[in-house]
């Protein structure tokens, strides 16, 4: 088999995103909106204001852009999700760690997940086999745009990927992943020293009805 033939069997990052109904340009715009909001955080605001504003605007922009392509916003679990118009795919946002975007580095969520997110991960895949095949089953598959802002001397680098965690019990960090799609980092000029981030996501206890 030639190298060219082999490459055709390996999906590109863009093809993997397209299989989820996503485009890198939309993810870029959502992340940039969050960074702009982070930079505009009041210098005497609460310490979690930069991260919280980043999350609010990242979620809002991501959902607005995807809604224009037929996705449906999902609000009743207070988790800031959006659902694919024809496939059982949910997309949310998540703060990762320094392993974000590096396929050979361990990835974990920055905070433990509550009962709502844990419940929505129950039908996720359990391993890395049959990529995107199980997404056509009856259960909803929860994916995340995972980001991690890294402060350098003269710029802010956002590490990122789109990934599906394995089912994870509540009150535990997410550290096992069924599928990971690493993305190139984004760089932004450092306009001022930000406050220390606090928790981004909102996750309330809920009782799911079957």
XYZ file of C-alpha atoms in Angstrom:
210
model
C 0.000 0.000 0.000
C 1.400 3.407 -0.951
C 1.728 6.255 1.513
C -0.908 8.199 -0.416
C -3.377 5.327 -0.113
C -2.669 5.015 3.595
C -3.302 8.712 4.184
C -6.725 8.399 2.595
C -7.666 5.854 5.279
C -6.759 8.272 8.089
C -9.371 11.011 8.574
C -8.037 14.534 8.877
C -8.954 16.758 11.802
C -11.371 18.628 9.568
C -13.044 15.376 8.512
C -13.396 14.251 12.117
C -14.993 17.561 13.059
C -17.260 17.411 10.016
C -18.494 13.986 11.112
C -19.738 15.728 14.261
C -21.254 18.568 12.257
C -18.550 21.031 13.328
C -16.123 23.357 11.578
C -12.895 24.733 13.005
C -13.879 28.297 12.051
C -16.878 28.166 14.386
C -14.770 26.875 17.269
C -12.211 29.626 16.586
C -14.879 32.337 16.806
C -16.353 30.945 20.020
C -12.969 30.775 21.737
C -12.021 34.261 20.542
C -15.293 35.668 21.920
C -14.466 34.175 25.302
C -10.959 35.629 25.290
C -12.293 39.085 24.393
C -14.712 38.874 27.332
C -11.928 37.679 29.638
C -9.816 40.692 28.701
C -12.726 43.041 29.404
C -13.249 41.704 32.933
C -13.248 44.515 35.575
C -9.850 44.639 37.299
C -11.554 44.893 40.707
C -14.162 42.248 39.957
C -14.353 38.876 41.736
C -11.422 36.564 41.175
C -13.484 34.143 39.102
C -14.802 36.890 36.790
C -12.332 36.372 33.874
C -12.966 32.637 33.641
C -16.704 33.022 34.126
C -17.024 35.719 31.459
C -14.856 33.647 29.131
C -17.180 30.651 29.590
C -20.386 32.682 29.199
C -19.303 34.252 25.920
C -17.687 31.070 24.590
C -20.896 29.129 25.220
C -23.098 31.899 23.880
C -21.135 32.372 20.676
C -20.751 28.650 20.059
C -24.479 28.043 20.447
C -25.462 31.088 18.385
C -23.281 30.032 15.469
C -24.388 26.406 15.589
C -28.058 27.378 15.982
C -27.741 29.205 12.658
C -26.843 25.811 11.156
C -29.844 24.029 12.631
C -28.547 22.899 16.026
C -30.952 23.196 18.988
C -29.947 24.834 22.262
C -30.463 22.720 25.378
C -31.044 24.776 28.519
C -33.214 22.853 30.924
C -30.236 21.179 32.614
C -28.462 24.537 33.048
C -25.409 23.091 31.363
C -25.130 25.342 28.291
C -25.362 22.558 25.716
C -26.471 22.400 22.099
C -27.791 19.382 20.193
C -27.097 18.305 16.618
C -30.178 18.691 14.398
C -30.242 15.100 13.142
C -27.749 13.011 15.108
C -27.660 12.108 18.825
C -24.772 14.460 19.595
C -24.641 17.004 22.413
C -21.858 19.585 22.590
C -20.760 21.508 25.651
C -17.652 23.296 26.857
C -15.157 22.183 29.452
C -11.969 23.476 31.039
C -9.150 20.964 30.782
C -5.533 20.953 31.936
C -2.083 21.350 30.362
C -2.601 18.084 28.508
C -5.389 19.669 26.468
C -4.683 19.396 22.741
C -1.779 16.958 23.184
C -2.856 13.427 22.186
C -0.024 11.789 24.117
C -0.607 13.767 27.315
C -3.191 12.847 29.971
C -6.288 15.028 29.797
C -8.484 15.719 32.804
C -11.218 18.181 33.587
C -10.215 21.017 35.867
C -13.179 20.423 38.181
C -15.282 17.486 39.327
C -18.582 17.120 37.501
C -21.961 17.201 39.219
C -24.980 14.937 38.721
C -26.328 16.697 35.603
C -23.166 16.255 33.527
C -22.627 12.755 34.931
C -26.146 11.770 33.861
C -25.626 13.110 30.358
C -22.412 11.088 29.959
C -24.086 7.777 30.767
C -24.574 6.781 27.093
C -21.092 7.838 25.956
C -18.654 5.347 24.484
C -16.321 3.382 26.713
C -13.185 3.181 24.567
C -11.466 4.490 21.462
C -12.675 1.844 19.028
C -15.209 2.348 16.227
C -14.746 6.112 16.144
C -18.076 7.814 15.349
C -19.849 4.496 14.755
C -21.644 4.382 18.098
C -22.745 7.982 17.724
C -25.639 6.615 15.646
C -27.061 4.581 18.526
C -30.109 5.652 20.496
C -28.338 7.255 23.450
C -27.114 10.842 23.311
C -23.344 11.253 23.086
C -21.933 14.189 25.025
C -18.862 15.851 23.507
C -16.957 18.866 24.789
C -14.971 21.699 23.315
C -12.165 21.422 25.873
C -9.991 24.491 26.398
C -7.186 25.516 28.707
C -5.832 29.108 28.794
C -2.084 29.167 29.348
C -0.452 32.432 30.400
C 2.929 33.116 28.823
C 5.065 36.234 29.177
C 3.685 38.206 26.261
C 0.662 36.262 25.109
C -2.204 34.006 26.051
C -2.279 30.554 24.443
C -5.503 28.543 24.429
C -4.915 24.794 24.253
C -7.945 23.003 22.832
C -9.560 19.862 21.502
C -12.994 18.355 20.861
C -13.397 15.171 22.868
C -15.896 12.685 24.220
C -15.376 11.470 27.795
C -16.178 7.984 28.931
C -19.096 7.783 31.401
C -17.918 9.325 34.676
C -19.616 9.192 38.097
C -20.679 12.467 39.650
C -18.265 14.351 41.923
C -15.277 13.008 39.998
C -13.013 14.739 37.522
C -13.181 13.458 33.967
C -9.942 11.663 33.107
C -10.946 8.795 30.810
C -11.791 9.624 27.201
C -13.456 7.579 24.487
C -12.387 9.911 21.663
C -10.084 12.921 21.405
C -9.671 15.281 18.454
C -6.661 17.521 19.226
C -6.723 20.978 17.664
C -3.892 23.459 17.081
C -3.571 26.034 19.884
C -4.766 29.601 19.447
C -2.577 32.546 20.465
C -3.735 35.973 21.642
C -1.771 39.063 22.701
C -1.668 39.548 26.441
C -3.476 42.814 27.071
C -3.250 42.751 30.841
C -2.595 40.328 33.661
C -5.848 38.474 34.374
C -7.268 37.512 37.730
C -7.039 33.920 38.909
C -9.722 31.813 37.292
C -12.496 30.241 39.287
C -14.889 27.488 38.220
C -16.424 28.067 34.807
C -19.272 25.622 34.401
C -22.628 25.622 36.175
C -23.979 22.213 37.160
C -27.115 21.847 39.274
C -28.560 18.691 40.877
C -31.415 17.340 38.778
C -33.730 14.355 38.659
C -33.846 12.920 35.150
C -37.060 11.326 33.965
C -36.883 8.222 31.814
